[in-house]
mmCIF file of C-alpha atoms in Angstrom:
data_model
loop_
_atom_site.group_PDB
_atom_site.id
_atom_site.type_symbol
_atom_site.label_atom_id
_atom_site.label_comp_id
_atom_site.label_asym_id
_atom_site.label_seq_id
_atom_site.Cartn_x
_atom_site.Cartn_y
_atom_site.Cartn_z
ATOM 1 C CA MET A 976 62.821 100.895 216.507
ATOM 2 C CA THR A 977 60.103 99.529 214.181
ATOM 3 C CA LYS A 978 60.830 96.799 211.627
ATOM 4 C CA LYS A 979 60.466 99.377 208.752
ATOM 5 C CA THR A 980 62.955 101.820 210.494
ATOM 6 C CA PHE A 981 65.409 98.997 211.138
ATOM 7 C CA ILE A 982 65.236 97.852 207.417
ATOM 8 C CA LEU A 983 65.716 101.496 206.213
ATOM 9 C CA THR A 984 68.640 102.017 208.560
ATOM 10 C CA LEU A 985 70.297 98.732 207.537
ATOM 11 C CA ALA A 986 69.766 99.623 203.832
ATOM 12 C CA PHE A 987 71.432 103.003 204.387
ATOM 13 C CA VAL A 988 74.487 101.395 206.186
ATOM 14 C CA LEU A 989 74.853 98.870 203.417
ATOM 15 C CA LEU A 990 74.484 101.478 200.789
ATOM 16 C CA GLN A 991 77.161 103.682 202.417
ATOM 17 C CA THR A 992 79.463 100.688 202.831
ATOM 18 C CA PHE A 993 78.939 99.752 199.114
ATOM 19 C CA SER A 994 79.581 103.431 198.123
ATOM 20 C CA TRP A 995 82.796 103.633 200.127
ATOM 21 C CA GLY A 996 83.907 100.313 198.689
ATOM 22 C CA GLN A 997 83.301 101.496 195.149
ATOM 23 C CA TYR A 998 85.331 104.704 195.879
ATOM 24 C CA ALA A 999 88.127 102.757 197.388
ATOM 25 C CA LYS A 1000 88.351 100.355 194.515
ATOM 26 C CA ARG A 1001 88.424 103.147 191.976
ATOM 27 C CA LEU A 1002 90.909 105.258 193.834
ATOM 28 C CA TYR A 1003 93.238 102.471 194.567
ATOM 29 C CA LYS A 1004 93.544 101.474 190.995
ATOM 30 C CA LYS A 1005 93.922 105.068 189.914
ATOM 31 C CA CYS A 1006 96.437 106.352 192.620
ATOM 32 C CA LEU A 1007 98.499 103.299 193.459
ATOM 33 C CA PRO A 1008 101.062 103.793 190.616
ATOM 34 C CA SER A 1009 101.884 107.182 192.046
ATOM 35 C CA VAL A 1010 102.612 105.937 195.637
ATOM 36 C CA VAL A 1011 106.054 104.716 196.695
ATOM 37 C CA LYS A 1012 107.568 102.864 199.659
ATOM 38 C CA ILE A 1013 110.668 104.627 201.110
ATOM 39 C CA SER A 1014 113.096 102.453 203.085
ATOM 40 C CA VAL A 1015 115.757 104.432 205.054
ATOM 41 C CA ILE A 1016 118.906 103.513 206.907
ATOM 42 C CA TYR A 1017 120.111 106.331 209.116
ATOM 43 C CA PHE A 1018 123.644 107.349 210.060
ATOM 44 C CA ASP A 1019 123.381 105.778 213.498
ATOM 45 C CA GLY A 1020 122.589 102.360 211.833
ATOM 46 C CA THR A 1021 118.847 102.347 212.676
ATOM 47 C CA ALA A 1022 116.294 101.818 209.914
ATOM 48 C CA SER A 1023 112.752 102.942 209.164
ATOM 49 C CA GLU A 1024 110.117 102.849 206.455
ATOM 50 C CA GLY A 1025 107.563 105.221 205.305
ATOM 51 C CA THR A 1026 105.602 106.297 202.254
ATOM 52 C CA GLY A 1027 105.860 108.988 199.577
ATOM 53 C CA PHE A 1028 104.019 109.995 196.460
ATOM 54 C CA PHE A 1029 104.703 111.682 193.034
ATOM 55 C CA ILE A 1030 103.255 115.121 192.453
ATOM 56 C CA GLY A 1031 105.125 115.441 189.124
ATOM 57 C CA GLU A 1032 107.062 113.320 186.650
ATOM 58 C CA LYS A 1033 110.177 113.410 188.794
ATOM 59 C CA THR A 1034 108.992 115.068 191.989
ATOM 60 C CA LEU A 1035 108.104 113.329 195.258
ATOM 61 C CA VAL A 1036 106.628 114.413 198.590
ATOM 62 C CA THR A 1037 107.168 112.632 201.879
ATOM 63 C CA CYS A 1038 107.464 113.449 205.613
ATOM 64 C CA TYR A 1039 110.524 115.352 206.961
ATOM 65 C CA HIS A 1040 110.896 112.917 209.903
ATOM 66 C CA ILE A 1041 111.234 109.981 207.591
ATOM 67 C CA VAL A 1042 114.236 111.187 205.588
ATOM 68 C CA ALA A 1043 116.078 113.531 207.886
ATOM 69 C CA ASN A 1044 119.519 112.186 208.605
ATOM 70 C CA ALA A 1045 119.154 109.443 206.034
ATOM 71 C CA ASN A 1046 122.289 107.710 205.024
ATOM 72 C CA THR A 1047 120.757 105.452 202.365
ATOM 73 C CA MET A 1048 117.291 105.502 200.773
ATOM 74 C CA GLU A 1049 115.516 102.981 198.621
ATOM 75 C CA ILE A 1050 112.346 104.278 196.815
ATOM 76 C CA ALA A 1051 110.104 101.781 194.921
ATOM 77 C CA THR A 1052 106.605 101.548 193.571
ATOM 78 C CA SER A 1053 104.221 98.652 194.036
ATOM 79 C CA ASP A 1054 105.255 97.128 190.774
ATOM 80 C CA GLY A 1055 109.019 97.092 191.786
ATOM 81 C CA MET A 1056 110.196 100.122 189.824
ATOM 82 C CA LYS A 1057 112.991 101.887 191.763
ATOM 83 C CA PHE A 1058 114.075 105.527 191.944
ATOM 84 C CA SER A 1059 117.340 107.188 192.917
ATOM 85 C CA VAL A 1060 117.366 110.573 194.691
ATOM 86 C CA ASP A 1061 118.463 113.595 192.662
ATOM 87 C CA SER A 1062 118.012 116.840 194.680
ATOM 88 C CA VAL A 1063 116.006 118.421 197.531
ATOM 89 C CA ILE A 1064 113.559 121.112 196.318
ATOM 90 C CA ALA A 1065 112.419 122.279 199.844
ATOM 91 C CA SER A 1066 112.212 120.992 203.362
ATOM 92 C CA ASN A 1067 110.202 122.274 206.319
ATOM 93 C CA GLN A 1068 110.619 120.559 209.733
ATOM 94 C CA LYS A 1069 107.689 122.361 211.314
ATOM 95 C CA THR A 1070 105.202 121.158 208.794
ATOM 96 C CA ASP A 1071 106.922 117.790 208.476
ATOM 97 C CA ILE A 1072 107.222 118.048 204.679
ATOM 98 C CA VAL A 1073 110.077 117.443 202.147
ATOM 99 C CA LYS A 1074 109.781 117.838 198.395
ATOM 100 C CA PHE A 1075 112.559 116.225 196.328
ATOM 101 C CA THR A 1076 113.368 115.005 192.849
ATOM 102 C CA VAL A 1077 114.489 111.658 191.552
ATOM 103 C CA LYS A 1078 116.497 110.937 188.361
ATOM 104 C CA GLU A 1079 114.084 108.503 186.878
ATOM 105 C CA SER A 1080 110.532 109.471 185.476
ATOM 106 C CA ASN A 1081 107.382 108.048 186.723
ATOM 107 C CA LYS A 1082 104.328 107.745 184.356
ATOM 108 C CA THR A 1083 101.670 108.999 186.820
ATOM 109 C CA TRP A 1084 101.468 111.482 189.655
ATOM 110 C CA LEU A 1085 98.781 112.863 192.027
ATOM 111 C CA LYS A 1086 97.079 116.276 191.993
ATOM 112 C CA LEU A 1087 97.410 118.555 195.028
ATOM 113 C CA SER A 1088 94.096 120.106 196.142
ATOM 114 C CA ASP A 1089 94.293 123.849 196.565
ATOM 115 C CA LYS A 1090 91.615 124.029 199.229
ATOM 116 C CA LEU A 1091 91.073 122.565 202.696
ATOM 117 C CA PRO A 1092 88.607 119.722 203.035
ATOM 118 C CA GLU A 1093 85.363 119.890 204.981
ATOM 119 C CA VAL A 1094 84.773 118.192 208.289
ATOM 120 C CA GLY A 1095 82.883 114.953 207.726
ATOM 121 C CA GLU A 1096 84.356 114.459 204.211
ATOM 122 C CA SER A 1097 85.422 111.003 203.222
ATOM 123 C CA VAL A 1098 89.119 110.361 203.060
ATOM 124 C CA PHE A 1099 91.334 107.488 201.774
ATOM 125 C CA ILE A 1100 95.012 106.701 202.503
ATOM 126 C CA ILE A 1101 97.355 104.560 200.567
ATOM 127 C CA GLY A 1102 100.576 103.624 202.369
ATOM 128 C CA ASN A 1103 102.864 101.043 203.920
ATOM 129 C CA PRO A 1104 101.717 100.339 207.484
ATOM 130 C CA ASP A 1105 103.865 97.887 209.501
ATOM 131 C CA ASP A 1106 105.272 96.030 206.400
ATOM 132 C CA TYR A 1107 101.793 95.587 204.970
ATOM 133 C CA ASP A 1108 102.855 97.415 201.920
ATOM 134 C CA PHE A 1109 100.521 99.461 199.658
ATOM 135 C CA SER A 1110 97.414 99.150 201.732
ATOM 136 C CA ILE A 1111 94.391 101.384 201.453
ATOM 137 C CA SER A 1112 92.222 102.564 204.452
ATOM 138 C CA ASN A 1113 89.375 104.945 204.739
ATOM 139 C CA GLY A 1114 87.752 107.335 207.185
ATOM 140 C CA ILE A 1115 86.516 110.901 207.545
ATOM 141 C CA VAL A 1116 87.890 114.345 208.312
ATOM 142 C CA SER A 1117 87.273 114.565 212.047
ATOM 143 C CA ALA A 1118 88.440 118.197 212.403
ATOM 144 C CA LEU A 1119 90.650 120.961 211.038
ATOM 145 C CA ARG A 1120 93.053 121.978 213.765
ATOM 146 C CA VAL A 1121 96.050 124.169 214.358
ATOM 147 C CA LYS A 1122 98.844 122.379 216.250
ATOM 148 C CA ASN A 1123 102.157 124.306 217.035
ATOM 149 C CA SER A 1124 101.057 127.037 214.654
ATOM 150 C CA VAL A 1125 100.556 124.452 211.779
ATOM 151 C CA GLN A 1126 97.246 123.602 210.179
ATOM 152 C CA VAL A 1127 96.618 119.893 210.337
ATOM 153 C CA ILE A 1128 93.828 117.604 209.290
ATOM 154 C CA GLN A 1129 92.561 115.230 212.017
ATOM 155 C CA ASN A 1130 91.125 112.176 210.403
ATOM 156 C CA THR A 1131 89.846 108.609 211.316
ATOM 157 C CA ALA A 1132 91.461 106.508 208.548
ATOM 158 C CA PRO A 1133 93.463 103.775 210.335
ATOM 159 C CA CYS A 1134 97.205 104.365 210.358
ATOM 160 C CA SER A 1135 100.279 102.648 211.686
ATOM 161 C CA PRO A 1136 104.051 103.261 211.476
ATOM 162 C CA GLY A 1137 104.973 103.243 207.906
ATOM 163 C CA ASN A 1138 101.929 105.367 206.893
ATOM 164 C CA SER A 1139 103.959 108.539 207.476
ATOM 165 C CA GLY A 1140 104.103 110.362 204.112
ATOM 166 C CA SER A 1141 101.040 108.619 202.807
ATOM 167 C CA PRO A 1142 98.780 110.720 200.522
ATOM 168 C CA VAL A 1143 95.419 111.583 202.197
ATOM 169 C CA LEU A 1144 92.973 111.572 199.266
ATOM 170 C CA ASN A 1145 89.479 112.773 198.781
ATOM 171 C CA LYS A 1146 86.824 110.854 196.821
ATOM 172 C CA ASN A 1147 88.087 112.498 193.551
ATOM 173 C CA GLY A 1148 91.688 111.226 194.107
ATOM 174 C CA ASP A 1149 93.104 114.613 194.907
ATOM 175 C CA VAL A 1150 95.645 114.985 197.651
ATOM 176 C CA ILE A 1151 94.226 116.960 200.543
ATOM 177 C CA GLY A 1152 97.013 116.109 203.042
ATOM 178 C CA VAL A 1153 100.181 114.121 203.901
ATOM 179 C CA MET A 1154 99.872 111.699 206.754
ATOM 180 C CA SER A 1155 102.212 112.908 209.476
ATOM 181 C CA TYR A 1156 101.630 111.409 212.947
ATOM 182 C CA VAL A 1157 99.272 109.364 215.127
ATOM 183 C CA LYS A 1158 98.326 109.845 218.844
ATOM 184 C CA PHE A 1159 98.424 106.286 220.047
ATOM 185 C CA VAL A 1160 96.930 107.220 223.419
ATOM 186 C CA GLY A 1161 93.548 107.660 221.775
ATOM 187 C CA GLN A 1162 91.679 105.789 218.988
ATOM 188 C CA ASN A 1163 91.870 106.931 215.384
ATOM 189 C CA LEU A 1164 93.494 110.262 216.241
ATOM 190 C CA ASN A 1165 95.558 110.712 213.048
ATOM 191 C CA PHE A 1166 96.908 114.001 211.887
ATOM 192 C CA ALA A 1167 98.031 115.039 208.361
ATOM 193 C CA ALA A 1168 99.755 118.103 206.953
ATOM 194 C CA THR A 1169 97.442 119.851 204.579
ATOM 195 C CA SER A 1170 98.128 119.922 200.793
ATOM 196 C CA LEU A 1171 98.475 123.710 201.183
ATOM 197 C CA ASN A 1172 101.493 122.989 203.372
ATOM 198 C CA VAL A 1173 102.982 121.310 200.369
ATOM 199 C CA ILE A 1174 101.985 123.902 197.812
ATOM 200 C CA ASN A 1175 103.129 126.757 199.869
ATOM 201 C CA ILE A 1176 106.128 125.085 201.558
ATOM 202 C CA GLN A 1177 108.645 127.515 203.035
ATOM 203 C CA ASN A 1178 112.144 126.041 202.642
ATOM 204 C CA ASP A 1179 113.915 126.074 205.977
ATOM 205 C CA ASN A 1180 117.082 124.542 204.362
ATOM 206 C CA THR A 1181 117.493 122.091 207.200
ATOM 207 C CA ILE A 1182 117.780 119.178 204.677
ATOM 208 C CA LYS A 1183 120.025 120.177 201.910
ATOM 209 C CA GLN A 1184 120.716 116.773 200.234
ATOM 210 C CA LEU A 1185 119.462 113.266 200.540
ATOM 211 C CA LYS A 1186 122.242 111.604 198.552
ATOM 212 C CA PRO A 1187 124.704 109.518 200.753
ATOM 213 C CA ILE A 1188 128.326 110.407 200.575
ATOM 214 C CA SER A 1189 130.174 107.363 199.182
ATOM 215 C CA VAL A 1190 133.584 108.784 198.394
ATOM 216 C CA SER A 1191 136.654 109.326 200.690
ATOM 217 C CA ILE A 1192 137.102 112.710 202.245
ATOM 218 C CA THR A 1193 140.564 114.344 202.623
ATOM 219 C CA GLY A 1194 141.823 115.635 205.933
ATOM 220 C CA TRP A 1195 141.559 119.196 204.764
ATOM 221 C CA GLU A 1196 137.900 118.655 203.689
ATOM 222 C CA MET A 1197 137.169 117.024 207.057
ATOM 223 C CA ASP A 1198 138.693 119.898 208.940
ATOM 224 C CA SER A 1199 136.575 122.316 206.879
ATOM 225 C CA ILE A 1200 133.360 120.422 207.732
ATOM 226 C CA ILE A 1201 134.299 120.322 211.442
ATOM 227 C CA ASP A 1202 134.953 123.968 211.450
ATOM 228 C CA PHE A 1203 131.677 124.760 209.724
ATOM 229 C CA ALA A 1204 129.680 122.546 212.032
ATOM 230 C CA ASN A 1205 131.306 124.192 215.147
ATOM 231 C CA LYS A 1206 130.639 127.605 213.866
ATOM 232 C CA SER A 1207 126.987 126.637 213.181
ATOM 233 C CA PHE A 1208 126.634 125.202 216.596
ATOM 234 C CA GLN A 1209 128.115 128.294 218.257
ATOM 235 C CA ALA A 1210 125.633 130.437 216.354
ATOM 236 C CA GLY A 1211 122.807 128.289 217.667
ATOM 237 C CA ASP A 1212 122.014 126.700 214.288
ATOM 238 C CA TYR A 1213 121.918 123.184 215.605
ATOM 239 C CA ASN A 1214 120.112 121.579 212.669
ATOM 240 C CA THR A 1215 122.713 123.014 210.229
ATOM 241 C CA ALA A 1216 125.490 121.627 212.444
ATOM 242 C CA LEU A 1217 123.843 118.183 212.441
ATOM 243 C CA ASN A 1218 123.294 118.183 208.698
ATOM 244 C CA ALA A 1219 126.990 119.020 208.128
ATOM 245 C CA ILE A 1220 128.444 116.460 210.481
ATOM 246 C CA LEU A 1221 126.214 113.406 210.215
ATOM 247 C CA PRO A 1222 126.927 112.521 206.597
ATOM 248 C CA VAL A 1223 130.736 112.303 207.279
ATOM 249 C CA THR A 1224 130.802 110.561 210.625
ATOM 250 C CA LYS A 1225 131.721 107.236 208.938
ATOM 251 C CA PHE A 1226 134.902 108.783 207.641
ATOM 252 C CA ALA A 1227 136.032 109.971 210.989
ATOM 253 C CA ASP A 1228 139.098 108.605 212.780
ATOM 254 C CA THR A 1229 139.063 107.915 216.576
ATOM 255 C CA SER A 1230 139.955 111.535 217.492
ATOM 256 C CA GLN A 1231 137.323 113.032 215.106
ATOM 257 C CA SER A 1232 134.736 110.441 216.157
ATOM 258 C CA ILE A 1233 135.041 111.626 219.729
ATOM 259 C CA GLN A 1234 134.613 115.265 218.514
ATOM 260 C CA PHE A 1235 131.715 114.423 216.252
ATOM 261 C CA THR A 1236 129.825 112.326 218.858
ATOM 262 C CA GLU A 1237 130.155 115.151 221.398
ATOM 263 C CA LEU A 1238 128.924 117.742 218.915
ATOM 264 C CA ILE A 1239 126.010 115.564 217.827
ATOM 265 C CA GLY A 1240 125.069 114.989 221.421
ATOM 266 C CA ASN A 1241 125.257 118.653 222.168
ATOM 267 C CA CYS A 1242 123.085 119.574 219.217
ATOM 268 C CA HIS A 1243 120.374 117.201 220.252
ATOM 269 C CA PHE A 1244 120.603 118.442 223.790
ATOM 270 C CA PHE A 1245 120.034 122.082 222.837
ATOM 271 C CA LEU A 1246 117.327 120.986 220.491
ATOM 272 C CA ARG A 1247 115.692 119.309 223.568
ATOM 273 C CA ASP A 1248 115.797 115.937 222.032
ATOM 274 C CA TYR A 1249 117.026 114.404 225.261
ATOM 275 C CA PRO A 1250 116.579 110.687 224.412
ATOM 276 C CA LYS A 1251 118.861 111.222 221.359
ATOM 277 C CA ALA A 1252 121.326 113.367 223.253
ATOM 278 C CA ALA A 1253 121.585 110.716 225.995
ATOM 279 C CA GLN A 1254 122.222 108.033 223.343
ATOM 280 C CA TYR A 1255 125.182 109.943 221.935
ATOM 281 C CA TYR A 1256 126.586 110.983 225.337
ATOM 282 C CA GLU A 1257 126.439 107.311 226.396
ATOM 283 C CA ALA A 1258 128.348 106.271 223.245
ATOM 284 C CA LEU A 1259 130.943 108.991 223.968
ATOM 285 C CA ILE A 1260 131.389 107.899 227.555
ATOM 286 C CA LYS A 1261 131.862 104.255 226.416
ATOM 287 C CA THR A 1262 134.499 105.310 223.870
ATOM 288 C CA LEU A 1263 136.427 107.431 226.280
ATOM 289 C CA HIS A 1264 136.322 104.722 229.004
ATOM 290 C CA VAL A 1265 137.838 102.160 226.610
ATOM 291 C CA ILE A 1266 140.772 104.370 225.600
ATOM 292 C CA LYS A 1267 141.385 105.168 229.289
ATOM 293 C CA ARG A 1268 141.111 108.948 228.715
ATOM 294 C CA HIS A 1269 144.941 109.429 228.449
ATOM 295 C CA LYS A 1270 144.793 113.037 227.138
ATOM 296 C CA PRO A 1271 143.743 115.950 229.383
ATOM 297 C CA GLY A 1272 141.207 117.044 226.738
ATOM 298 C CA ASP A 1273 139.538 113.606 226.858
ATOM 299 C CA VAL A 1274 139.126 113.855 230.586
ATOM 300 C CA TRP A 1275 137.442 117.183 230.162
ATOM 301 C CA THR A 1276 135.104 115.765 227.441
ATOM 302 C CA TYR A 1277 134.459 112.733 229.648
ATOM 303 C CA ALA A 1278 133.477 114.941 232.606
ATOM 304 C CA GLN A 1279 131.129 117.135 230.534
ATOM 305 C CA ALA A 1280 129.485 114.085 228.880
ATOM 306 C CA LEU A 1281 128.758 112.524 232.223
ATOM 307 C CA ASN A 1282 127.275 115.728 233.618
ATOM 308 C CA LYS A 1283 125.041 116.246 230.536
ATOM 309 C CA THR A 1284 123.938 112.587 230.574
ATOM 310 C CA ALA A 1285 122.902 113.092 234.103
ATOM 311 C CA MET A 1286 120.805 116.083 233.118
ATOM 312 C CA CYS A 1287 119.191 114.106 230.295
ATOM 313 C CA TYR A 1288 118.329 111.281 232.700
ATOM 314 C CA TYR A 1289 116.832 113.607 235.222
ATOM 315 C CA ILE A 1290 114.650 115.414 232.557
ATOM 316 C CA LEU A 1291 113.478 111.983 231.246
ATOM 317 C CA GLY A 1292 112.514 111.001 234.779
ATOM 318 C CA ASP A 1293 115.415 108.624 235.661
ATOM 319 C CA LYS A 1294 116.412 110.522 238.901
ATOM 320 C CA GLU A 1295 118.355 107.580 240.320
ATOM 321 C CA GLY A 1296 120.335 107.165 237.024
ATOM 322 C CA ALA A 1297 121.003 110.868 237.098
ATOM 323 C CA ILE A 1298 122.436 110.754 240.612
ATOM 324 C CA GLU A 1299 124.671 107.778 239.606
ATOM 325 C CA GLU A 1300 126.017 109.657 236.528
ATOM 326 C CA VAL A 1301 126.659 112.912 238.591
ATOM 327 C CA ALA A 1302 128.663 110.984 241.187
ATOM 328 C CA ILE A 1303 130.985 109.614 238.427
ATOM 329 C CA ALA A 1304 131.123 113.177 236.947
ATOM 330 C CA ALA A 1305 132.285 114.555 240.291
ATOM 331 C CA ASP A 1306 135.117 111.984 240.590
ATOM 332 C CA VAL A 1307 136.324 112.704 236.954
ATOM 333 C CA CYS A 1308 136.194 116.461 237.644
ATOM 334 C CA LYS A 1309 138.461 116.043 240.581
ATOM 335 C CA GLU A 1310 140.691 113.930 238.476
ATOM 336 C CA GLY A 1311 140.945 116.578 235.925
ATOM 337 C CA LEU A 1312 141.350 119.375 238.427
ATOM 338 C CA ALA A 1313 144.436 117.631 239.813
ATOM 339 C CA MET A 1314 146.105 116.908 236.428
ATOM 340 C CA ASP A 1315 145.000 119.683 234.051
ATOM 341 C CA THR A 1316 146.725 123.063 234.919
ATOM 342 C CA LEU A 1317 145.226 124.716 231.804
ATOM 343 C CA ARG A 1318 141.611 124.035 232.801
ATOM 344 C CA LYS A 1319 141.694 124.455 236.553
ATOM 345 C CA GLU A 1320 139.230 127.369 236.437
ATOM 346 C CA LEU A 1321 136.872 125.404 234.117
ATOM 347 C CA TYR A 1322 137.011 122.417 236.295
ATOM 348 C CA THR A 1323 136.293 124.397 239.336
ATOM 349 C CA LEU A 1324 133.180 125.852 237.671
ATOM 350 C CA LEU A 1325 132.058 122.373 236.529
ATOM 351 C CA ILE A 1326 132.551 120.875 240.039
ATOM 352 C CA GLN A 1327 130.349 123.598 241.458
ATOM 353 C CA GLN A 1328 127.698 122.803 238.883
ATOM 354 C CA VAL A 1329 127.922 119.051 239.357
ATOM 355 C CA TYR A 1330 127.461 119.302 243.095
ATOM 356 C CA ALA A 1331 124.762 121.891 242.902
ATOM 357 C CA THR A 1332 123.005 119.712 240.362
ATOM 358 C CA ASP A 1333 123.405 116.710 242.605
ATOM 359 C CA ALA A 1334 121.825 118.570 245.496
ATOM 360 C CA LEU A 1335 118.792 119.199 243.296
ATOM 361 C CA PHE A 1336 118.515 115.670 242.180
ATOM 362 C CA LYS A 1337 118.715 114.283 245.668
ATOM 363 C CA TYR A 1338 116.285 116.867 247.087
ATOM 364 C CA SER A 1339 113.686 115.908 244.404
ATOM 365 C CA LEU A 1340 113.821 112.394 245.900
ATOM 366 C CA ASN A 1341 113.359 113.801 249.480
ATOM 367 C CA GLN A 1342 116.916 112.985 250.377
ATOM 368 C CA THR A 1343 117.348 116.349 252.124
ATOM 369 C CA PHE A 1344 120.403 115.504 254.243
ATOM 370 C CA GLU A 1345 122.312 114.117 251.288
ATOM 371 C CA ALA A 1346 121.267 117.101 249.115
ATOM 372 C CA CYS A 1347 122.625 119.461 251.725
ATOM 373 C CA LEU A 1348 125.947 117.670 251.926
ATOM 374 C CA SER A 1349 126.264 118.097 248.158
ATOM 375 C CA TRP A 1350 125.279 121.727 248.464
ATOM 376 C CA LYS A 1351 127.950 122.327 251.109
ATOM 377 C CA ILE A 1352 130.590 120.907 248.791
ATOM 378 C CA ALA A 1353 129.357 123.109 245.875
ATOM 379 C CA LYS A 1354 129.768 126.141 248.197
ATOM 380 C CA GLN A 1355 133.217 124.938 249.347
ATOM 381 C CA TYR A 1356 134.288 125.027 245.624
ATOM 382 C CA GLY A 1357 133.018 128.664 245.369
ATOM 383 C CA TYR A 1358 129.492 128.262 244.175
ATOM 384 C CA LYS A 1359 127.806 131.630 244.965
ATOM 385 C CA LYS A 1360 124.313 131.254 243.586
ATOM 386 C CA ASP A 1361 121.312 130.052 245.515
ATOM 387 C CA ASP A 1362 118.974 129.222 242.685
ATOM 388 C CA TYR A 1363 117.043 126.536 244.558
ATOM 389 C CA GLY A 1364 117.003 128.054 247.980
ATOM 390 C CA PHE A 1365 119.304 125.559 249.567
ATOM 391 C CA ASP A 1366 120.860 128.113 251.879
ATOM 392 C CA GLY A 1367 117.602 128.313 253.745
ATOM 393 C CA ILE A 1368 116.796 124.529 253.480
ATOM 394 C CA CYS A 1369 120.249 123.519 254.701
ATOM 395 C CA LYS A 1370 120.560 125.890 257.738
#
């Protein structure tokens, strides 16, 4: 590289840096009053923070995953002005978008772009990364991609937890996207839902309200909620069941709490959120162990929870843990079979499943002899299938 070429290249870089700096300074001043920090406490006691932004005097947009199952929410701008949730306009879990209103008015809001950005276009993000509230970062549009049938904007603007829900802005200050998720295995692999996802949001009704319930609930109302949640679960509408049951868990008595925890765990299990399912099953097992499982119904719930926890562990890669849980489940099943005359047939089927599953778990760890012993017990209890080919393996 000649001296002249080097000087020209350096001048170009400095000019580009200066240009980006000028854009960032102008955009930050213009757009900051429309951006909010959202602090959430969930029904399970965990907390999280994210970002949202106004698109109207009382209308906000943020990510679905930030506010789903929120018990309490605090919304505030950089100057300390706070807002209280009014009602949900629309939610869509697939695109990770929620639009909702607040009771108080804000003086400024951002404009949604009605077209997709171009690859290489400059982008700016204002959000709340890792408690460094109301920070701005910049980058470019790396690509426009379709992930899980949803159009997303891949970009290089540095992001961290807390940036979810941040507006992705073009150089004019228009919103081209909503920051959604980051792939931490790579570098600057950040993805945003497009502004078109917001404009054309299709309401899936999985979030119906964001206001916490702060009043007492009568026994009749609680029974109605439980009945509705159970019917939703049986119909395969697991998100609706969760949204019905989670807001009222804090009002449940011990008996209802057992029922709620089991239902919540089952919903997460069938939604394939196995870490969350295991968390609720573990809580259920702990509760039932403490109260000594005096009722036959509690023993049945305990046995099922142990079996499902084992499945979660196995799916999540903890095969040894799965085998330990299955062994306890087998003992509890035998206990129930001996004492519960009304559920003898159900216990027999569950014991068959437990030992067949145990055989699979042990075989996956090359414990062939032990696997065949479990398979033999499953057959002794009447298991007739040979899904895994153990009849041939164990000859």
